[in-house]
Amino acid sequence: MRAVDTGGYLKGRIRREDIISAAAVVYGEVGYHGASLREIAKRVGISHAGLLYYFPTKEALLAAVLERRDAEDAEREQLASPPGLEVLRHYLALASHNVRHPGIVDLYTRLAAEAVAPDHPAHNYFRKHYDEARAGVRDSFRVLSERGDLRTGVDPEQATVAFIALMDGLQVQWLTTPDQIDLVGSLRFYLQSLLTVPLD
């Protein structure tokens, strides 16, 4: 039985994470289309060929950056909490975090618009992202409805679609005119208008 080279595996994992981190920074600076794999490799201190060993295409690296962002958001804001009021509060905390990191929000917003095309490299990522976001919010609205914490006549399904659309749409307005849009305040106002109990 052959011994497993755990040291080499660990180094590879660390290098992969370094590449993703560098890519996120470069995307935030110049956008996805303005970024080059050569520049990202240079930031990490490896060759272009070395980067291609881990990420054979620019699209594969993009997917890794987006997936890491989702994982970090979910862990930091506890988006996988049991359905209910706490999940909605966590989404407000996520919006507050996004306000402090406009670069990644700008990248996300641009890519979301581009990725409506089925052949776009990030199309499947965004389909999965929206499916999961809607599922989490929908479950929370349903629980709140069952508890009597949702106003009469509010449909959990429609409220979910409107909330996710509002969150993304407000980000576009906020990026365009940050001095005029209160991203977190607007989301809070919408959520509170659906509830019979205080959000905070």
Short mmCIF file of C-alpha atoms in Angstrom, two decimals:
data_model
loop_
_atom_site.label_atom_id
_atom_site.label_comp_id
_atom_site.label_asym_id
_atom_site.label_seq_id
_atom_site.Cartn_x
_atom_site.Cartn_y
_atom_site.Cartn_z
CA MET A 1 0.00 0.00 0.00
CA ARG A 2 1.45 3.34 -1.08
CA ALA A 3 1.80 6.19 1.43
CA VAL A 4 -0.28 9.26 0.72
CA ASP A 5 1.68 12.49 0.16
CA THR A 6 -0.34 14.62 2.56
CA GLY A 7 2.30 17.38 2.52
CA GLY A 8 2.04 17.79 -1.23
CA TYR A 9 -1.75 17.70 -1.08
CA LEU A 10 -1.82 20.40 1.60
CA LYS A 11 0.58 22.62 -0.37
CA GLY A 12 -1.65 22.22 -3.41
CA ARG A 13 -4.74 23.22 -1.41
CA ILE A 14 -2.97 26.27 -0.01
CA ARG A 15 -1.75 27.31 -3.46
CA ARG A 16 -5.25 26.89 -4.88
CA GLU A 17 -6.68 29.12 -2.14
CA ASP A 18 -3.96 31.71 -2.77
CA ILE A 19 -4.91 31.82 -6.45
CA ILE A 20 -8.61 32.28 -5.61
CA SER A 21 -7.75 35.10 -3.18
CA ALA A 22 -5.59 36.87 -5.75
CA ALA A 23 -8.27 36.47 -8.42
CA ALA A 24 -10.92 38.01 -6.14
CA VAL A 25 -8.68 41.04 -5.57
CA VAL A 26 -7.92 41.47 -9.29
CA TYR A 27 -11.58 41.05 -10.27
CA GLY A 28 -12.49 43.68 -7.70
CA GLU A 29 -9.90 46.06 -9.18
CA VAL A 30 -10.45 45.65 -12.92
CA GLY A 31 -13.53 43.42 -13.29
CA TYR A 32 -13.71 39.92 -14.72
CA HIS A 33 -13.14 40.86 -18.35
CA GLY A 34 -10.28 43.21 -17.48
CA ALA A 35 -8.48 40.52 -15.50
CA SER A 36 -5.91 38.19 -17.01
CA LEU A 37 -4.71 34.84 -15.73
CA ARG A 38 -1.13 36.03 -16.23
CA GLU A 39 -1.66 38.97 -13.88
CA ILE A 40 -3.29 36.75 -11.28
CA ALA A 41 -0.41 34.25 -11.54
CA LYS A 42 2.05 37.12 -11.10
CA ARG A 43 0.29 38.23 -7.90
CA VAL A 44 0.58 34.72 -6.49
CA GLY A 45 4.21 34.40 -7.55
CA ILE A 46 3.79 31.48 -9.93
CA SER A 47 4.00 31.01 -13.68
CA HIS A 48 1.04 31.19 -16.03
CA ALA A 49 1.47 27.45 -16.66
CA GLY A 50 1.51 26.87 -12.91
CA LEU A 51 -1.84 28.61 -12.52
CA LEU A 52 -3.33 26.60 -15.40
CA TYR A 53 -2.45 23.41 -13.51
CA TYR A 54 -5.02 24.40 -10.86
CA PHE A 55 -7.48 26.29 -13.07
CA PRO A 56 -7.28 25.32 -16.75
CA THR A 57 -9.63 28.14 -17.84
CA LYS A 58 -10.51 31.65 -16.75
CA GLU A 59 -14.09 30.45 -16.29
CA ALA A 60 -13.07 27.70 -13.87
CA LEU A 61 -11.28 30.26 -11.71
CA LEU A 62 -14.28 32.57 -11.81
CA ALA A 63 -16.55 29.78 -10.58
CA ALA A 64 -14.15 29.08 -7.70
CA VAL A 65 -14.13 32.76 -6.68
CA LEU A 66 -17.94 32.94 -6.69
CA GLU A 67 -18.35 29.66 -4.81
CA ARG A 68 -15.91 30.79 -2.14
CA ARG A 69 -17.80 34.07 -1.76
CA ASP A 70 -21.05 32.18 -1.21
CA ALA A 71 -19.43 29.83 1.30
CA GLU A 72 -17.88 32.73 3.24
CA ASP A 73 -21.17 34.66 3.23
CA ALA A 74 -23.13 31.64 4.43
CA GLU A 75 -20.68 30.89 7.22
CA ARG A 76 -20.19 34.50 8.37
CA GLU A 77 -23.87 35.45 8.32
CA GLN A 78 -25.17 31.99 9.32
CA LEU A 79 -27.49 31.85 6.32
CA ALA A 80 -28.08 28.16 6.97
CA SER A 81 -29.75 28.87 10.33
CA PRO A 82 -33.15 27.24 11.00
CA PRO A 83 -35.90 29.01 8.99
CA GLY A 84 -37.48 32.06 10.61
CA LEU A 85 -36.81 35.62 11.62
CA GLU A 86 -33.13 34.96 12.28
CA VAL A 87 -32.47 34.07 8.63
CA LEU A 88 -33.96 37.39 7.51
CA ARG A 89 -31.78 39.22 10.04
CA HIS A 90 -28.75 37.41 8.66
CA TYR A 91 -29.60 38.64 5.14
CA LEU A 92 -29.63 42.21 6.48
CA ALA A 93 -26.22 41.56 8.03
CA LEU A 94 -25.02 40.27 4.65
CA ALA A 95 -26.25 43.46 2.97
CA SER A 96 -24.38 45.50 5.59
CA HIS A 97 -21.22 43.49 4.84
CA ASN A 98 -21.68 44.08 1.12
CA VAL A 99 -21.85 47.84 1.65
CA ARG A 100 -18.34 47.66 3.10
CA HIS A 101 -17.06 45.64 0.11
CA PRO A 102 -18.26 47.39 -3.07
CA GLY A 103 -15.65 45.72 -5.31
CA ILE A 104 -17.03 42.20 -4.99
CA VAL A 105 -20.61 43.54 -5.18
CA ASP A 106 -19.76 45.29 -8.43
CA LEU A 107 -18.26 42.08 -9.83
CA TYR A 108 -21.27 40.03 -8.74
CA THR A 109 -23.74 42.52 -10.24
CA ARG A 110 -21.96 42.68 -13.60
CA LEU A 111 -21.66 38.92 -13.81
CA ALA A 112 -25.28 38.33 -12.84
CA ALA A 113 -26.37 40.48 -15.78
CA GLU A 114 -23.99 38.78 -18.20
CA ALA A 115 -24.83 35.29 -16.96
CA VAL A 116 -28.47 35.36 -18.09
CA ALA A 117 -27.12 33.90 -21.34
CA PRO A 118 -27.26 30.08 -21.05
CA ASP A 119 -23.79 29.71 -22.59
CA HIS A 120 -22.13 32.11 -20.12
CA PRO A 121 -19.55 30.32 -17.90
CA ALA A 122 -21.26 31.60 -14.74
CA HIS A 123 -24.83 30.77 -15.83
CA ASN A 124 -25.10 27.53 -13.88
CA TYR A 125 -23.54 29.13 -10.82
CA PHE A 126 -26.19 31.87 -10.76
CA ARG A 127 -29.04 29.41 -11.32
CA LYS A 128 -27.87 27.40 -8.31
CA HIS A 129 -27.20 30.58 -6.29
CA TYR A 130 -30.72 31.93 -6.85
CA ASP A 131 -32.36 28.55 -6.26
CA GLU A 132 -30.62 28.22 -2.89
CA ALA A 133 -31.27 31.83 -1.87
CA ARG A 134 -34.96 31.57 -2.71
CA ALA A 135 -35.29 28.25 -0.87
CA GLY A 136 -33.83 29.66 2.34
CA VAL A 137 -35.93 32.83 2.32
CA ARG A 138 -39.10 30.98 1.23
CA ASP A 139 -38.78 28.49 4.09
CA SER A 140 -38.40 31.38 6.53
CA PHE A 141 -41.45 33.21 5.22
CA ARG A 142 -43.48 29.99 5.42
CA VAL A 143 -42.47 29.41 9.04
CA LEU A 144 -43.31 33.02 9.89
CA SER A 145 -46.68 32.65 8.17
CA GLU A 146 -47.48 29.52 10.18
CA ARG A 147 -46.61 31.36 13.39
CA GLY A 148 -48.83 34.31 12.49
CA ASP A 149 -45.80 36.60 12.21
CA LEU A 150 -46.49 37.41 8.53
CA ARG A 151 -49.21 39.90 7.67
CA THR A 152 -52.50 38.50 6.38
CA GLY A 153 -52.51 38.15 2.61
CA VAL A 154 -48.71 37.99 2.23
CA ASP A 155 -47.82 35.02 0.02
CA PRO A 156 -44.46 33.50 1.08
CA GLU A 157 -43.56 32.57 -2.51
CA GLN A 158 -44.20 36.04 -3.92
CA ALA A 159 -42.57 37.73 -0.93
CA THR A 160 -39.47 35.60 -1.53
CA VAL A 161 -39.14 36.47 -5.22
CA ALA A 162 -39.67 40.16 -4.44
CA PHE A 163 -37.07 40.14 -1.64
CA ILE A 164 -34.32 38.53 -3.73
CA ALA A 165 -35.12 40.86 -6.66
CA LEU A 166 -35.09 43.86 -4.32
CA MET A 167 -31.76 42.86 -2.82
CA ASP A 168 -30.06 42.56 -6.21
CA GLY A 169 -31.82 45.57 -7.72
CA LEU A 170 -30.89 47.80 -4.78
CA GLN A 171 -27.26 46.78 -5.20
CA VAL A 172 -27.31 48.14 -8.77
CA GLN A 173 -28.88 51.43 -7.63
CA TRP A 174 -26.47 51.66 -4.68
CA LEU A 175 -23.42 51.09 -6.89
CA THR A 176 -24.67 53.79 -9.27
CA THR A 177 -25.63 56.37 -6.63
CA PRO A 178 -24.26 55.24 -3.25
CA ASP A 179 -24.97 58.62 -1.65
CA GLN A 180 -28.69 58.34 -2.45
CA ILE A 181 -29.46 54.69 -1.64
CA ASP A 182 -29.65 53.20 1.84
CA LEU A 183 -29.21 49.57 0.89
CA VAL A 184 -29.73 48.06 4.33
CA GLY A 185 -32.44 50.51 5.36
CA SER A 186 -34.50 49.81 2.24
CA LEU A 187 -34.31 46.05 2.75
CA ARG A 188 -35.22 46.45 6.41
CA PHE A 189 -38.23 48.61 5.47
CA TYR A 190 -39.48 45.98 3.01
CA LEU A 191 -39.12 43.09 5.44
CA GLN A 192 -40.75 44.96 8.31
CA SER A 193 -43.71 45.84 6.07
CA LEU A 194 -44.44 42.10 5.74
CA LEU A 195 -44.21 41.27 9.43
CA THR A 196 -46.57 41.54 12.38
CA VAL A 197 -43.64 41.39 14.82
CA PRO A 198 -40.54 43.63 15.15
CA LEU A 199 -37.65 42.60 12.90
CA ASP A 200 -35.09 43.68 15.50
#
